[in-house]
Short mmCIF file of C-alpha atoms and ligand atoms in Angstrom, two decimals:
data_model
loop_
_atom_site.label_atom_id
_atom_site.label_comp_id
_atom_site.label_asym_id
_atom_site.label_seq_id
_atom_site.Cartn_x
_atom_site.Cartn_y
_atom_site.Cartn_z
CA UNK A 1 -0.03 -0.11 -0.28
CA UNK A 2 1.63 3.58 -0.64
CA UNK A 3 2.35 5.68 1.85
CA UNK A 4 -0.31 8.64 2.32
CA UNK A 5 1.56 11.87 1.01
CA UNK A 6 -0.02 15.11 0.98
CA UNK A 7 0.17 14.66 -2.67
CA UNK A 8 -1.66 11.57 -2.84
CA UNK A 9 -4.44 12.74 -0.22
CA UNK A 10 -4.95 15.97 -2.79
CA UNK A 11 -5.08 13.57 -5.96
CA UNK A 12 -7.42 11.30 -4.08
CA UNK A 13 -9.66 14.37 -2.96
CA UNK A 14 -9.86 15.69 -6.48
CA UNK A 15 -10.58 12.39 -7.86
CA UNK A 16 -13.20 11.88 -5.45
CA UNK A 17 -15.08 15.20 -6.58
CA UNK A 18 -14.54 14.53 -10.20
CA UNK A 19 -17.74 12.85 -10.56
CA UNK A 20 -19.58 15.63 -9.42
CA UNK A 21 -17.87 17.96 -11.44
CA UNK A 22 -19.04 16.28 -14.50
CA UNK A 23 -22.69 15.58 -13.24
CA UNK A 24 -23.53 19.41 -12.89
CA UNK A 25 -26.47 20.16 -10.68
CA UNK A 26 -29.80 19.34 -12.26
CA UNK A 27 -33.24 21.01 -11.74
CA UNK A 28 -35.78 19.31 -9.80
CA UNK A 29 -37.47 16.63 -11.14
CA UNK A 30 -40.92 18.35 -11.03
CA UNK A 31 -39.46 21.36 -12.90
CA UNK A 32 -37.92 19.47 -15.53
CA UNK A 33 -41.44 17.60 -16.07
CA UNK A 34 -43.30 20.63 -15.89
CA UNK A 35 -41.14 22.48 -18.76
CA UNK A 36 -41.51 19.79 -20.68
CA UNK A 37 -45.53 19.73 -20.24
CA UNK A 38 -45.61 23.40 -20.84
CA UNK A 39 -43.44 23.26 -24.07
CA UNK A 40 -45.72 20.43 -25.27
CA UNK A 41 -48.92 22.24 -24.50
CA UNK A 42 -47.49 25.46 -25.79
CA UNK A 43 -46.55 24.60 -29.27
CA UNK A 44 -48.66 21.39 -30.36
CA UNK A 45 -50.87 23.58 -32.07
CA UNK A 46 -48.27 25.56 -33.83
CA UNK A 47 -48.94 25.63 -37.52
CA UNK A 48 -45.89 26.89 -39.15
CA UNK A 49 -43.42 24.64 -41.56
CA UNK A 50 -44.04 21.58 -43.99
CA UNK A 51 -42.85 18.16 -43.93
CA UNK A 52 -39.59 17.30 -46.00
CA UNK A 53 -40.83 16.28 -49.49
CA UNK A 54 -37.76 15.91 -51.56
CA UNK A 55 -37.67 12.77 -49.83
CA UNK A 56 -40.65 11.12 -50.99
CA UNK A 57 -41.54 8.87 -48.14
CA UNK A 58 -41.18 11.92 -45.38
CA UNK A 59 -43.91 13.74 -46.89
CA UNK A 60 -46.52 10.87 -45.65
CA UNK A 61 -45.40 11.10 -41.82
CA UNK A 62 -48.31 12.71 -40.11
CA UNK A 63 -47.61 16.45 -39.63
CA UNK A 64 -49.35 16.72 -36.30
CA UNK A 65 -46.80 14.38 -34.32
CA UNK A 66 -45.16 16.16 -31.79
CA UNK A 67 -43.04 14.67 -28.84
CA UNK A 68 -40.54 16.59 -26.30
CA UNK A 69 -38.04 14.55 -24.21
CA UNK A 70 -35.62 15.40 -21.60
CA UNK A 71 -32.99 12.47 -20.73
CA UNK A 72 -30.58 13.52 -17.58
CA UNK A 73 -27.09 12.42 -17.06
CA UNK A 74 -28.34 10.33 -14.18
CA UNK A 75 -30.55 8.63 -16.74
CA UNK A 76 -34.11 10.11 -15.79
CA UNK A 77 -36.66 10.28 -18.28
CA UNK A 78 -39.20 13.23 -18.69
CA UNK A 79 -41.31 12.84 -21.60
CA UNK A 80 -44.89 14.34 -23.21
CA UNK A 81 -46.55 13.96 -26.71
CA UNK A 82 -45.41 11.26 -29.46
CA UNK A 83 -42.26 10.12 -27.62
CA UNK A 84 -42.29 6.32 -28.88
CA UNK A 85 -43.17 7.08 -32.65
CA UNK A 86 -40.38 5.80 -34.69
CA UNK A 87 -39.21 8.40 -37.08
CA UNK A 88 -36.17 8.66 -39.58
CA UNK A 89 -32.97 9.79 -37.81
CA UNK A 90 -31.66 11.84 -40.87
CA UNK A 91 -28.96 14.52 -40.39
CA UNK A 92 -28.91 13.74 -36.51
CA UNK A 93 -26.92 10.73 -37.52
CA UNK A 94 -23.99 13.04 -38.37
CA UNK A 95 -22.74 13.22 -34.77
CA UNK A 96 -22.91 9.62 -34.23
CA UNK A 97 -20.69 8.66 -37.13
CA UNK A 98 -18.39 11.63 -36.49
CA UNK A 99 -18.11 10.09 -32.84
CA UNK A 100 -17.41 6.76 -34.30
CA UNK A 101 -14.23 8.44 -36.30
CA UNK A 102 -13.03 9.76 -33.45
CA UNK A 103 -12.65 6.76 -31.63
CA UNK A 104 -11.00 4.85 -34.08
CA UNK A 105 -8.68 7.52 -35.56
CA UNK A 106 -8.79 10.34 -32.74
CA UNK A 107 -10.67 13.86 -32.69
CA UNK A 108 -7.81 15.01 -35.08
CA UNK A 109 -9.00 13.11 -37.99
CA UNK A 110 -11.94 15.27 -38.04
CA UNK A 111 -10.16 18.50 -37.97
CA UNK A 112 -7.49 17.45 -40.69
CA UNK A 113 -9.18 14.90 -42.89
CA UNK A 114 -12.91 16.80 -42.82
CA UNK A 115 -12.68 20.10 -41.59
CA UNK A 116 -14.82 22.09 -38.59
CA UNK A 117 -15.72 25.32 -40.26
CA UNK A 118 -19.28 26.34 -40.49
CA UNK A 119 -20.50 27.17 -43.99
CA UNK A 120 -23.66 29.15 -43.41
CA UNK A 121 -24.89 27.34 -46.50
CA UNK A 122 -27.63 24.76 -46.89
CA UNK A 123 -26.64 21.05 -45.61
CA UNK A 124 -26.29 19.92 -49.17
CA UNK A 125 -24.42 23.05 -50.85
CA UNK A 126 -22.15 22.19 -53.58
CA UNK A 127 -21.13 25.83 -53.59
CA UNK A 128 -19.77 24.98 -49.98
CA UNK A 129 -17.64 22.11 -51.61
CA UNK A 130 -16.45 24.48 -54.14
CA UNK A 131 -15.85 27.62 -51.85
CA UNK A 132 -14.15 26.05 -48.78
CA UNK A 133 -10.47 25.17 -48.66
CA UNK A 134 -11.45 22.05 -46.68
CA UNK A 135 -13.95 21.00 -49.43
CA UNK A 136 -15.56 18.58 -47.15
CA UNK A 137 -16.47 21.48 -44.71
CA UNK A 138 -17.33 19.75 -41.04
CA UNK A 139 -19.15 16.82 -40.22
CA UNK A 140 -22.69 18.27 -39.69
CA UNK A 141 -23.24 18.91 -43.57
CA UNK A 142 -23.76 16.24 -46.00
CA UNK A 143 -20.47 16.66 -47.42
CA UNK A 144 -18.58 16.19 -44.56
CA UNK A 145 -21.00 13.57 -43.06
CA UNK A 146 -19.94 11.14 -46.00
CA UNK A 147 -16.42 11.95 -45.42
CA UNK A 148 -17.01 10.58 -41.84
CA UNK A 149 -18.63 7.54 -43.41
CA UNK A 150 -15.66 7.06 -45.62
CA UNK A 151 -13.23 7.20 -42.79
CA UNK A 152 -14.87 4.32 -40.76
CA UNK A 153 -12.32 1.48 -40.82
CA UNK A 154 -14.10 -1.78 -42.31
CA UNK A 155 -12.85 -4.41 -44.73
CA UNK A 156 -15.95 -4.22 -46.95
CA UNK A 157 -19.29 -1.86 -46.76
CA UNK A 158 -21.37 -4.37 -45.06
CA UNK A 159 -18.84 -4.49 -42.01
CA UNK A 160 -18.74 -0.49 -42.48
CA UNK A 161 -22.67 -0.60 -42.07
CA UNK A 162 -22.97 -3.18 -39.73
CA UNK A 163 -20.31 -1.01 -37.32
CA UNK A 164 -22.43 2.29 -37.79
CA UNK A 165 -25.69 0.92 -36.75
CA UNK A 166 -24.13 -0.94 -33.83
CA UNK A 167 -22.26 2.09 -32.88
CA UNK A 168 -25.64 4.39 -32.93
CA UNK A 169 -27.46 1.29 -31.09
CA UNK A 170 -24.86 1.61 -28.30
CA UNK A 171 -25.64 5.41 -28.15
CA UNK A 172 -29.35 4.83 -28.07
CA UNK A 173 -28.70 1.94 -25.03
CA UNK A 174 -30.99 -0.68 -27.23
CA UNK A 175 -31.13 -2.00 -30.60
CA UNK A 176 -31.85 0.41 -33.42
CA UNK A 177 -32.86 -0.65 -37.00
CA UNK A 178 -32.98 1.06 -40.45
CA UNK A 179 -36.14 1.45 -42.51
CA UNK A 180 -36.10 -0.29 -45.79
CA UNK A 181 -38.79 1.93 -47.07
CA UNK A 182 -37.34 5.14 -46.02
CA UNK A 183 -34.03 3.70 -47.77
CA UNK A 184 -35.25 2.99 -50.91
CA UNK A 185 -37.20 6.32 -50.91
CA UNK A 186 -34.06 8.36 -50.42
CA UNK A 187 -31.92 6.16 -52.74
CA UNK A 188 -34.48 6.85 -55.43
CA UNK A 189 -33.67 10.47 -55.15
CA UNK A 190 -30.03 11.08 -53.78
CA UNK A 191 -28.47 11.83 -56.98
CA UNK A 192 -27.51 15.30 -55.62
CA UNK A 193 -25.70 13.61 -52.70
CA UNK A 194 -23.96 11.26 -55.18
CA UNK A 195 -22.76 14.05 -56.97
CA UNK A 196 -21.25 15.86 -53.86
CA UNK A 197 -19.62 12.55 -52.92
CA UNK A 198 -18.05 12.11 -56.46
CA UNK A 199 -16.55 16.16 -56.25
CA UNK A 200 -15.27 15.36 -52.78
CA UNK A 201 -13.63 12.44 -54.32
CA UNK A 202 -12.14 14.50 -57.29
CA UNK A 203 -10.49 16.89 -54.53
CA UNK A 204 -9.23 13.58 -52.47
CA UNK A 205 -11.31 14.25 -49.33
CA UNK A 206 -13.43 11.40 -49.56
CA UNK A 207 -11.54 8.29 -48.45
CA UNK A 208 -13.74 5.31 -50.03
CA UNK A 209 -15.47 4.72 -52.92
CA UNK A 210 -18.01 7.69 -53.46
CA UNK A 211 -21.37 5.84 -54.20
CA UNK A 212 -20.34 3.16 -51.64
CA UNK A 213 -20.08 5.82 -49.33
CA UNK A 214 -23.18 7.59 -50.65
CA UNK A 215 -24.96 4.49 -49.88
CA UNK A 216 -23.91 3.59 -46.41
CA UNK A 217 -24.59 7.60 -45.97
CA UNK A 218 -28.35 6.99 -47.14
CA UNK A 219 -28.80 3.96 -45.07
CA UNK A 220 -27.56 5.73 -41.79
CA UNK A 221 -30.04 8.44 -42.49
CA UNK A 222 -32.54 5.90 -42.61
CA UNK A 223 -32.31 4.79 -39.20
CA UNK A 224 -35.20 5.01 -36.95
CA UNK A 225 -35.43 6.68 -33.46
CA UNK A 226 -37.83 7.57 -31.33
CA UNK A 227 -37.66 11.01 -29.73
CA UNK A 228 -36.96 8.94 -26.46
CA UNK A 229 -34.06 7.00 -27.86
CA UNK A 230 -32.65 10.06 -29.51
CA UNK A 231 -32.34 11.86 -26.33
CA UNK A 232 -30.83 8.79 -24.62
CA UNK A 233 -28.30 9.14 -27.36
CA UNK A 234 -27.77 13.09 -26.69
CA UNK A 235 -27.69 12.35 -23.06
CA UNK A 236 -24.65 10.18 -23.65
CA UNK A 237 -23.03 13.43 -25.36
CA UNK A 238 -23.99 15.38 -22.33
CA UNK A 239 -22.59 12.71 -20.07
CA UNK A 240 -19.05 12.73 -21.38
CA UNK A 241 -19.47 9.99 -23.80
CA UNK A 242 -21.13 7.45 -21.38
CA UNK A 243 -24.62 6.12 -21.69
CA UNK A 244 -26.28 7.33 -18.57
CA UNK A 245 -28.83 4.14 -18.67
CA UNK A 246 -26.44 1.26 -19.76
CA UNK A 247 -23.16 3.21 -18.25
CA UNK A 248 -21.27 2.05 -21.56
CA UNK A 249 -18.83 4.20 -22.79
CA UNK A 250 -19.60 5.64 -26.49
CA UNK A 251 -17.28 8.24 -27.13
CA UNK A 252 -13.71 8.93 -25.81
CA UNK A 253 -14.23 11.81 -23.02
CA UNK A 254 -11.68 13.82 -24.47
CA UNK A 255 -13.50 14.33 -27.86
CA UNK A 256 -16.91 15.09 -26.34
CA UNK A 257 -16.03 19.00 -26.04
CA UNK A 258 -14.59 18.83 -29.78
CA UNK A 259 -17.55 17.02 -31.07
CA UNK A 260 -19.95 19.30 -29.52
CA UNK A 261 -18.18 22.68 -30.40
CA UNK A 262 -18.45 21.75 -33.89
CA UNK A 263 -22.24 20.72 -33.25
CA UNK A 264 -22.56 24.62 -32.11
CA UNK A 265 -21.50 25.95 -35.06
CA UNK A 266 -22.82 23.80 -38.01
CA UNK A 267 -25.66 21.69 -36.50
CA UNK A 268 -28.39 23.82 -37.68
CA UNK A 269 -27.43 24.31 -41.04
CA UNK A 270 -27.70 27.80 -42.25
CA UNK A 271 -29.42 28.65 -39.29
CA UNK A 272 -26.75 27.73 -36.64
CA UNK A 273 -26.21 31.39 -36.05
CA UNK A 274 -29.51 32.19 -35.17
CA UNK A 275 -30.12 28.97 -32.95
CA UNK A 276 -26.86 29.59 -31.21
CA UNK A 277 -28.07 33.17 -30.65
CA UNK A 278 -31.12 32.12 -29.27
CA UNK A 279 -30.44 28.80 -27.06
CA UNK A 280 -26.73 28.83 -26.39
CA UNK A 281 -26.61 25.11 -26.88
CA UNK A 282 -25.01 22.75 -29.48
CA UNK A 283 -27.81 20.85 -31.25
CA UNK A 284 -28.36 18.85 -34.19
CA UNK A 285 -31.40 18.54 -36.58
CA UNK A 286 -32.54 16.38 -39.18
CA UNK A 287 -35.25 16.51 -41.93
CA UNK A 288 -37.14 13.69 -40.29
CA UNK A 289 -38.21 16.58 -37.70
CA UNK A 290 -36.13 15.39 -34.68
CA UNK A 291 -33.49 18.06 -33.00
CA UNK A 292 -31.23 16.99 -30.15
CA UNK A 293 -29.86 19.66 -28.20
CA UNK A 294 -27.02 18.89 -25.81
CA UNK A 295 -26.41 20.35 -22.05
CA UNK A 296 -22.99 19.55 -21.22
CA UNK A 297 -23.16 17.65 -17.77
CA UNK A 298 -26.75 17.96 -17.34
CA UNK A 299 -29.16 16.49 -20.21
CA UNK A 300 -30.29 16.32 -23.64
CA UNK A 301 -33.35 17.84 -24.97
CA UNK A 302 -35.13 16.32 -27.86
CA UNK A 303 -38.07 18.07 -29.84
CA UNK A 304 -39.57 15.94 -32.67
CA UNK A 305 -42.19 17.21 -35.09
CA UNK A 306 -42.07 16.69 -39.09
CA UNK A 307 -42.93 20.28 -40.34
CA UNK A 308 -39.72 22.19 -41.12
CA UNK A 309 -38.81 25.49 -41.99
CA UNK A 310 -37.26 26.63 -44.55
CA UNK A 311 -33.66 25.57 -43.56
CA UNK A 312 -34.71 21.97 -42.67
CA UNK A 313 -35.34 22.45 -38.88
CA UNK A 314 -38.70 21.23 -37.23
CA UNK A 315 -40.81 24.22 -36.19
CA UNK A 316 -42.57 23.04 -32.96
CA UNK A 317 -38.95 21.13 -31.88
CA UNK A 318 -37.11 24.30 -31.77
CA UNK A 319 -39.81 26.21 -30.41
CA UNK A 320 -40.05 23.77 -27.66
CA UNK A 321 -36.60 23.36 -26.95
CA UNK A 322 -35.85 27.16 -26.77
CA UNK A 323 -38.67 27.53 -24.15
CA UNK A 324 -37.07 24.61 -22.10
CA UNK A 325 -33.88 26.60 -22.15
CA UNK A 326 -35.31 29.83 -21.46
CA UNK A 327 -37.46 28.19 -18.50
CA UNK A 328 -34.61 26.29 -16.94
CA UNK A 329 -32.14 28.74 -17.65
CA UNK A 330 -29.83 26.46 -19.61
CA UNK A 331 -28.03 28.64 -21.97
CA UNK A 332 -24.26 27.83 -21.43
CA UNK A 333 -23.39 31.46 -21.90
CA UNK A 334 -25.31 32.41 -18.83
CA UNK A 335 -23.37 32.56 -15.94
CA UNK A 336 -24.63 30.62 -13.23
N1 LIG B 1 -30.66 12.27 -45.72
C1 LIG B 1 -30.88 13.60 -46.01
C2 LIG B 1 -30.02 14.12 -47.25
O1 LIG B 1 -28.80 13.72 -47.23
C3 LIG B 1 -30.67 14.27 -44.55
C4 LIG B 1 -30.64 15.81 -44.73
C5 LIG B 1 -31.15 16.15 -43.37
O2 LIG B 1 -31.41 15.78 -42.34
O3 LIG B 1 -31.00 17.58 -42.90
O4 LIG B 1 -30.62 14.93 -47.83
#
């Protein structure tokens, strides 16, 4: 047994306080449930926006659906509305594939081989690829997301896809599956994404076969999640990379702040600035109507509802999250 020197004692004390430092202090359970209920009641009849229609099967999802969930870093769930409806994860998948790349190749792979700059342009912009020196731009737009897929290590496309799906499932704490209907629908009209993949490849910023990569990217967008599962995935990021329900580590702790920093600047496409201005939180949005927002050390907040604004972000989902953030004072830039 080592002798208890003052230095060792200090170190033991520091380590003992570490979990508390990462967990942060949470609002009372009643306040969390009230915030979720109020946001749901306030915005459930908000009329704006329209379902994504450029992917045919997303247009058919009932527009009335609306779910709001908070999952805290201690694994508690606060929910209201349609939180068990399984919808297409779409672009909310992007941080989780980037996380896999970070685990396999280190966070520097994202910085060096993809990029971390926001574009201020739409999620599928070809102009951004042409204008940005990094080409693939960042892992939260289609170009960078396909670059992430291309960097996942695997012997063949089947193994790569299986790895990505297993990784998402680990984040969710339960097995997730792809919707063949969504996949077929997207694959029938993803010419634009295929063009981006080929363009990136021509610039040596895609690191595997372009069409194969675009196909796996289309599959990852077609994974179904419920608002509750998505909130657990987000809470895993809020919890320093450890799933708060299963206690499994899904992302290296050192990579979490880097992923969230890029999410803050690029997670809302060309509305990322306005989102950060209003909420002060990183968030990722998808054209399936899901938004997950991360409050580091505390919780994830998910708003799900299919009607989108012009930039592709769920109208009710965004309103609900903004209201919860204001009510619980969760903006990261507010002194507390
Ligand atoms: N699969 C969609 C696409 O690539 C995802 C877009 C999104 O959710 O923003 O166009």
